[in-house]
Amino acid sequence: MPATTQPSANDLFDHKAARAGKRALRFWSKAKDDQTRFLSNFAPSPFRVGGKRYETVEHYYQSRKLELLGLPELAEKARTAATPEKAKSAGGKGATRAALAERHPLKSKKA
C-alpha cells in the first residue's frame, strides 16, 4: 500500500482565486481531490471529549449545539450518527425546531 503524503500549501492554494486578487484555500467535504478533504468538518477524524467519542468534527459540532439547546436525546443521536451527513441532519433546523417546540410550546395569543 503506497504511503500517503500531506499536500503542500501550494497544492491547497486556489491559484485561480489568486489571479483574481483574492487569497483562498480550497477545501470542502465533497472535494474531488482527496488531498483537501482532510480539512473538512466531514473528514473522518475520530476523537474523544469528556469520555465521548466523535467520528468527525461535524458529529461534535451538531451534538454540542443540541446539548446547549437542552436537547440531550437529539445530541446523542447526532453524536452516534452513522455518517456526518446524518449527524448534520439530526441537528438540522427542522429537527431542532420541532424538538424545541415540543419542549417549549408557544403560548397561544388567543385569550
JSON list of C-alpha atoms in Angstrom, two decimals:
[
{"chain": "A", "resi": 1, "resn": "MET", "atom": "CA", "xyz": [0.00, 0.00, 0.00]},
{"chain": "A", "resi": 2, "resn": "PRO", "atom": "CA", "xyz": [1.57, 3.34, -1.00]},
{"chain": "A", "resi": 3, "resn": "ALA", "atom": "CA", "xyz": [2.19, 5.87, 1.75]},
{"chain": "A", "resi": 4, "resn": "THR", "atom": "CA", "xyz": [0.02, 8.94, 1.64]},
{"chain": "A", "resi": 5, "resn": "THR", "atom": "CA", "xyz": [1.65, 12.32, 1.75]},
{"chain": "A", "resi": 6, "resn": "GLN", "atom": "CA", "xyz": [0.28, 15.53, 3.14]},
{"chain": "A", "resi": 7, "resn": "PRO", "atom": "CA", "xyz": [-0.42, 18.10, 0.47]},
{"chain": "A", "resi": 8, "resn": "SER", "atom": "CA", "xyz": [1.72, 21.19, 0.41]},
{"chain": "A", "resi": 9, "resn": "ALA", "atom": "CA", "xyz": [0.23, 24.63, 0.97]},
{"chain": "A", "resi": 10, "resn": "ASN", "atom": "CA", "xyz": [0.79, 25.24, -2.75]},
{"chain": "A", "resi": 11, "resn": "ASP", "atom": "CA", "xyz": [-1.35, 22.19, -3.56]},
{"chain": "A", "resi": 12, "resn": "LEU", "atom": "CA", "xyz": [-4.22, 23.55, -1.48]},
{"chain": "A", "resi": 13, "resn": "PHE", "atom": "CA", "xyz": [-3.99, 27.16, -2.55]},
{"chain": "A", "resi": 14, "resn": "ASP", "atom": "CA", "xyz": [-6.61, 28.30, -5.04]},
{"chain": "A", "resi": 15, "resn": "HIS", "atom": "CA", "xyz": [-4.45, 29.79, -7.77]},
{"chain": "A", "resi": 16, "resn": "LYS", "atom": "CA", "xyz": [-7.48, 30.85, -9.84]},
{"chain": "A", "resi": 17, "resn": "ALA", "atom": "CA", "xyz": [-8.70, 32.98, -6.94]},
{"chain": "A", "resi": 18, "resn": "ALA", "atom": "CA", "xyz": [-5.19, 34.38, -6.51]},
{"chain": "A", "resi": 19, "resn": "ARG", "atom": "CA", "xyz": [-5.14, 35.52, -10.12]},
{"chain": "A", "resi": 20, "resn": "ALA", "atom": "CA", "xyz": [-8.37, 37.40, -9.35]},
{"chain": "A", "resi": 21, "resn": "GLY", "atom": "CA", "xyz": [-6.59, 39.19, -6.49]},
{"chain": "A", "resi": 22, "resn": "LYS", "atom": "CA", "xyz": [-8.05, 37.00, -3.71]},
{"chain": "A", "resi": 23, "resn": "ARG", "atom": "CA", "xyz": [-6.39, 34.56, -1.33]},
{"chain": "A", "resi": 24, "resn": "ALA", "atom": "CA", "xyz": [-8.24, 31.29, -0.91]},
{"chain": "A", "resi": 25, "resn": "LEU", "atom": "CA", "xyz": [-7.63, 27.79, 0.34]},
{"chain": "A", "resi": 26, "resn": "ARG", "atom": "CA", "xyz": [-9.79, 25.10, -1.28]},
{"chain": "A", "resi": 27, "resn": "PHE", "atom": "CA", "xyz": [-11.41, 22.51, 0.95]},
{"chain": "A", "resi": 28, "resn": "TRP", "atom": "CA", "xyz": [-14.89, 21.08, 1.34]},
{"chain": "A", "resi": 29, "resn": "SER", "atom": "CA", "xyz": [-16.47, 17.76, 2.15]},
{"chain": "A", "resi": 30, "resn": "LYS", "atom": "CA", "xyz": [-17.29, 16.78, -1.43]},
{"chain": "A", "resi": 31, "resn": "ALA", "atom": "CA", "xyz": [-13.99, 17.85, -2.96]},
{"chain": "A", "resi": 32, "resn": "LYS", "atom": "CA", "xyz": [-12.91, 15.61, -5.80]},
{"chain": "A", "resi": 33, "resn": "ASP", "atom": "CA", "xyz": [-9.31, 15.86, -4.63]},
{"chain": "A", "resi": 34, "resn": "ASP", "atom": "CA", "xyz": [-8.83, 13.73, -1.51]},
{"chain": "A", "resi": 35, "resn": "GLN", "atom": "CA", "xyz": [-5.82, 15.83, -0.57]},
{"chain": "A", "resi": 36, "resn": "THR", "atom": "CA", "xyz": [-8.06, 18.70, 0.51]},
{"chain": "A", "resi": 37, "resn": "ARG", "atom": "CA", "xyz": [-10.87, 16.77, 2.19]},
{"chain": "A", "resi": 38, "resn": "PHE", "atom": "CA", "xyz": [-8.94, 16.29, 5.44]},
{"chain": "A", "resi": 39, "resn": "LEU", "atom": "CA", "xyz": [-9.68, 19.93, 6.31]},
{"chain": "A", "resi": 40, "resn": "SER", "atom": "CA", "xyz": [-13.45, 19.43, 6.09]},
{"chain": "A", "resi": 41, "resn": "ASN", "atom": "CA", "xyz": [-15.62, 19.01, 9.18]},
{"chain": "A", "resi": 42, "resn": "PHE", "atom": "CA", "xyz": [-16.95, 15.87, 7.42]},
{"chain": "A", "resi": 43, "resn": "ALA", "atom": "CA", "xyz": [-13.50, 14.26, 7.19]},
{"chain": "A", "resi": 44, "resn": "PRO", "atom": "CA", "xyz": [-13.04, 11.09, 9.26]},
{"chain": "A", "resi": 45, "resn": "SER", "atom": "CA", "xyz": [-11.11, 12.24, 12.33]},
{"chain": "A", "resi": 46, "resn": "PRO", "atom": "CA", "xyz": [-12.25, 10.31, 15.42]},
{"chain": "A", "resi": 47, "resn": "PHE", "atom": "CA", "xyz": [-11.53, 11.92, 18.78]},
{"chain": "A", "resi": 48, "resn": "ARG", "atom": "CA", "xyz": [-12.80, 11.92, 22.37]},
{"chain": "A", "resi": 49, "resn": "VAL", "atom": "CA", "xyz": [-14.05, 14.78, 24.50]},
{"chain": "A", "resi": 50, "resn": "GLY", "atom": "CA", "xyz": [-15.27, 14.18, 28.04]},
{"chain": "A", "resi": 51, "resn": "GLY", "atom": "CA", "xyz": [-15.13, 10.43, 27.53]},
{"chain": "A", "resi": 52, "resn": "LYS", "atom": "CA", "xyz": [-17.41, 10.55, 24.47]},
{"chain": "A", "resi": 53, "resn": "ARG", "atom": "CA", "xyz": [-16.21, 9.55, 21.02]},
{"chain": "A", "resi": 54, "resn": "TYR", "atom": "CA", "xyz": [-16.95, 11.69, 17.97]},
{"chain": "A", "resi": 55, "resn": "GLU", "atom": "CA", "xyz": [-16.25, 10.37, 14.46]},
{"chain": "A", "resi": 56, "resn": "THR", "atom": "CA", "xyz": [-15.94, 13.77, 12.79]},
{"chain": "A", "resi": 57, "resn": "VAL", "atom": "CA", "xyz": [-15.94, 17.44, 13.71]},
{"chain": "A", "resi": 58, "resn": "GLU", "atom": "CA", "xyz": [-19.48, 17.58, 12.28]},
{"chain": "A", "resi": 59, "resn": "HIS", "atom": "CA", "xyz": [-20.62, 14.96, 14.81]},
{"chain": "A", "resi": 60, "resn": "TYR", "atom": "CA", "xyz": [-19.12, 17.05, 17.62]},
{"chain": "A", "resi": 61, "resn": "TYR", "atom": "CA", "xyz": [-20.49, 20.36, 16.35]},
{"chain": "A", "resi": 62, "resn": "GLN", "atom": "CA", "xyz": [-24.06, 19.13, 15.98]},
{"chain": "A", "resi": 63, "resn": "SER", "atom": "CA", "xyz": [-24.02, 17.18, 19.25]},
{"chain": "A", "resi": 64, "resn": "ARG", "atom": "CA", "xyz": [-22.71, 20.13, 21.29]},
{"chain": "A", "resi": 65, "resn": "LYS", "atom": "CA", "xyz": [-25.16, 22.53, 19.64]},
{"chain": "A", "resi": 66, "resn": "LEU", "atom": "CA", "xyz": [-28.04, 20.28, 20.63]},
{"chain": "A", "resi": 67, "resn": "GLU", "atom": "CA", "xyz": [-26.71, 19.85, 24.18]},
{"chain": "A", "resi": 68, "resn": "LEU", "atom": "CA", "xyz": [-26.51, 23.62, 24.56]},
{"chain": "A", "resi": 69, "resn": "LEU", "atom": "CA", "xyz": [-30.11, 23.91, 23.33]},
{"chain": "A", "resi": 70, "resn": "GLY", "atom": "CA", "xyz": [-31.18, 21.47, 26.06]},
{"chain": "A", "resi": 71, "resn": "LEU", "atom": "CA", "xyz": [-31.92, 18.59, 23.68]},
{"chain": "A", "resi": 72, "resn": "PRO", "atom": "CA", "xyz": [-29.81, 15.70, 25.05]},
{"chain": "A", "resi": 73, "resn": "GLU", "atom": "CA", "xyz": [-31.66, 12.98, 23.11]},
{"chain": "A", "resi": 74, "resn": "LEU", "atom": "CA", "xyz": [-31.02, 14.69, 19.79]},
{"chain": "A", "resi": 75, "resn": "ALA", "atom": "CA", "xyz": [-27.43, 15.42, 20.88]},
{"chain": "A", "resi": 76, "resn": "GLU", "atom": "CA", "xyz": [-26.80, 11.72, 21.39]},
{"chain": "A", "resi": 77, "resn": "LYS", "atom": "CA", "xyz": [-28.45, 10.94, 18.05]},
{"chain": "A", "resi": 78, "resn": "ALA", "atom": "CA", "xyz": [-26.08, 13.39, 16.32]},
{"chain": "A", "resi": 79, "resn": "ARG", "atom": "CA", "xyz": [-23.04, 12.05, 18.20]},
{"chain": "A", "resi": 80, "resn": "THR", "atom": "CA", "xyz": [-23.74, 8.43, 17.27]},
{"chain": "A", "resi": 81, "resn": "ALA", "atom": "CA", "xyz": [-24.99, 9.05, 13.71]},
{"chain": "A", "resi": 82, "resn": "ALA", "atom": "CA", "xyz": [-23.64, 6.64, 11.09]},
{"chain": "A", "resi": 83, "resn": "THR", "atom": "CA", "xyz": [-22.36, 9.43, 8.83]},
{"chain": "A", "resi": 84, "resn": "PRO", "atom": "CA", "xyz": [-21.55, 13.13, 9.15]},
{"chain": "A", "resi": 85, "resn": "GLU", "atom": "CA", "xyz": [-24.48, 13.86, 6.83]},
{"chain": "A", "resi": 86, "resn": "LYS", "atom": "CA", "xyz": [-26.82, 12.11, 9.29]},
{"chain": "A", "resi": 87, "resn": "ALA", "atom": "CA", "xyz": [-25.24, 13.99, 12.20]},
{"chain": "A", "resi": 88, "resn": "LYS", "atom": "CA", "xyz": [-25.89, 17.25, 10.36]},
{"chain": "A", "resi": 89, "resn": "SER", "atom": "CA", "xyz": [-29.47, 16.19, 9.69]},
{"chain": "A", "resi": 90, "resn": "ALA", "atom": "CA", "xyz": [-30.02, 15.34, 13.38]},
{"chain": "A", "resi": 91, "resn": "GLY", "atom": "CA", "xyz": [-29.01, 18.88, 14.25]},
{"chain": "A", "resi": 92, "resn": "GLY", "atom": "CA", "xyz": [-30.74, 20.49, 11.31]},
{"chain": "A", "resi": 93, "resn": "LYS", "atom": "CA", "xyz": [-33.26, 23.28, 11.57]},
{"chain": "A", "resi": 94, "resn": "GLY", "atom": "CA", "xyz": [-36.32, 21.09, 11.13]},
{"chain": "A", "resi": 95, "resn": "ALA", "atom": "CA", "xyz": [-35.40, 18.54, 13.80]},
{"chain": "A", "resi": 96, "resn": "THR", "atom": "CA", "xyz": [-34.17, 21.20, 16.20]},
{"chain": "A", "resi": 97, "resn": "ARG", "atom": "CA", "xyz": [-37.20, 23.45, 15.78]},
{"chain": "A", "resi": 98, "resn": "ALA", "atom": "CA", "xyz": [-39.62, 20.55, 16.21]},
{"chain": "A", "resi": 99, "resn": "ALA", "atom": "CA", "xyz": [-37.90, 19.34, 19.38]},
{"chain": "A", "resi": 100, "resn": "LEU", "atom": "CA", "xyz": [-37.72, 22.84, 20.85]},
{"chain": "A", "resi": 101, "resn": "ALA", "atom": "CA", "xyz": [-41.37, 23.50, 20.01]},
{"chain": "A", "resi": 102, "resn": "GLU", "atom": "CA", "xyz": [-42.34, 20.25, 21.75]},
{"chain": "A", "resi": 103, "resn": "ARG", "atom": "CA", "xyz": [-40.41, 21.21, 24.89]},
{"chain": "A", "resi": 104, "resn": "HIS", "atom": "CA", "xyz": [-41.26, 24.90, 24.88]},
{"chain": "A", "resi": 105, "resn": "PRO", "atom": "CA", "xyz": [-44.65, 25.35, 23.20]},
{"chain": "A", "resi": 106, "resn": "LEU", "atom": "CA", "xyz": [-45.52, 28.92, 22.37]},
{"chain": "A", "resi": 107, "resn": "LYS", "atom": "CA", "xyz": [-48.47, 30.30, 24.27]},
{"chain": "A", "resi": 108, "resn": "SER", "atom": "CA", "xyz": [-51.48, 30.96, 22.14]},
{"chain": "A", "resi": 109, "resn": "LYS", "atom": "CA", "xyz": [-52.18, 34.64, 21.50]},
{"chain": "A", "resi": 110, "resn": "LYS", "atom": "CA", "xyz": [-55.92, 33.95, 21.74]},
{"chain": "A", "resi": 111, "resn": "ALA", "atom": "CA", "xyz": [-57.42, 34.65, 25.15]}
]
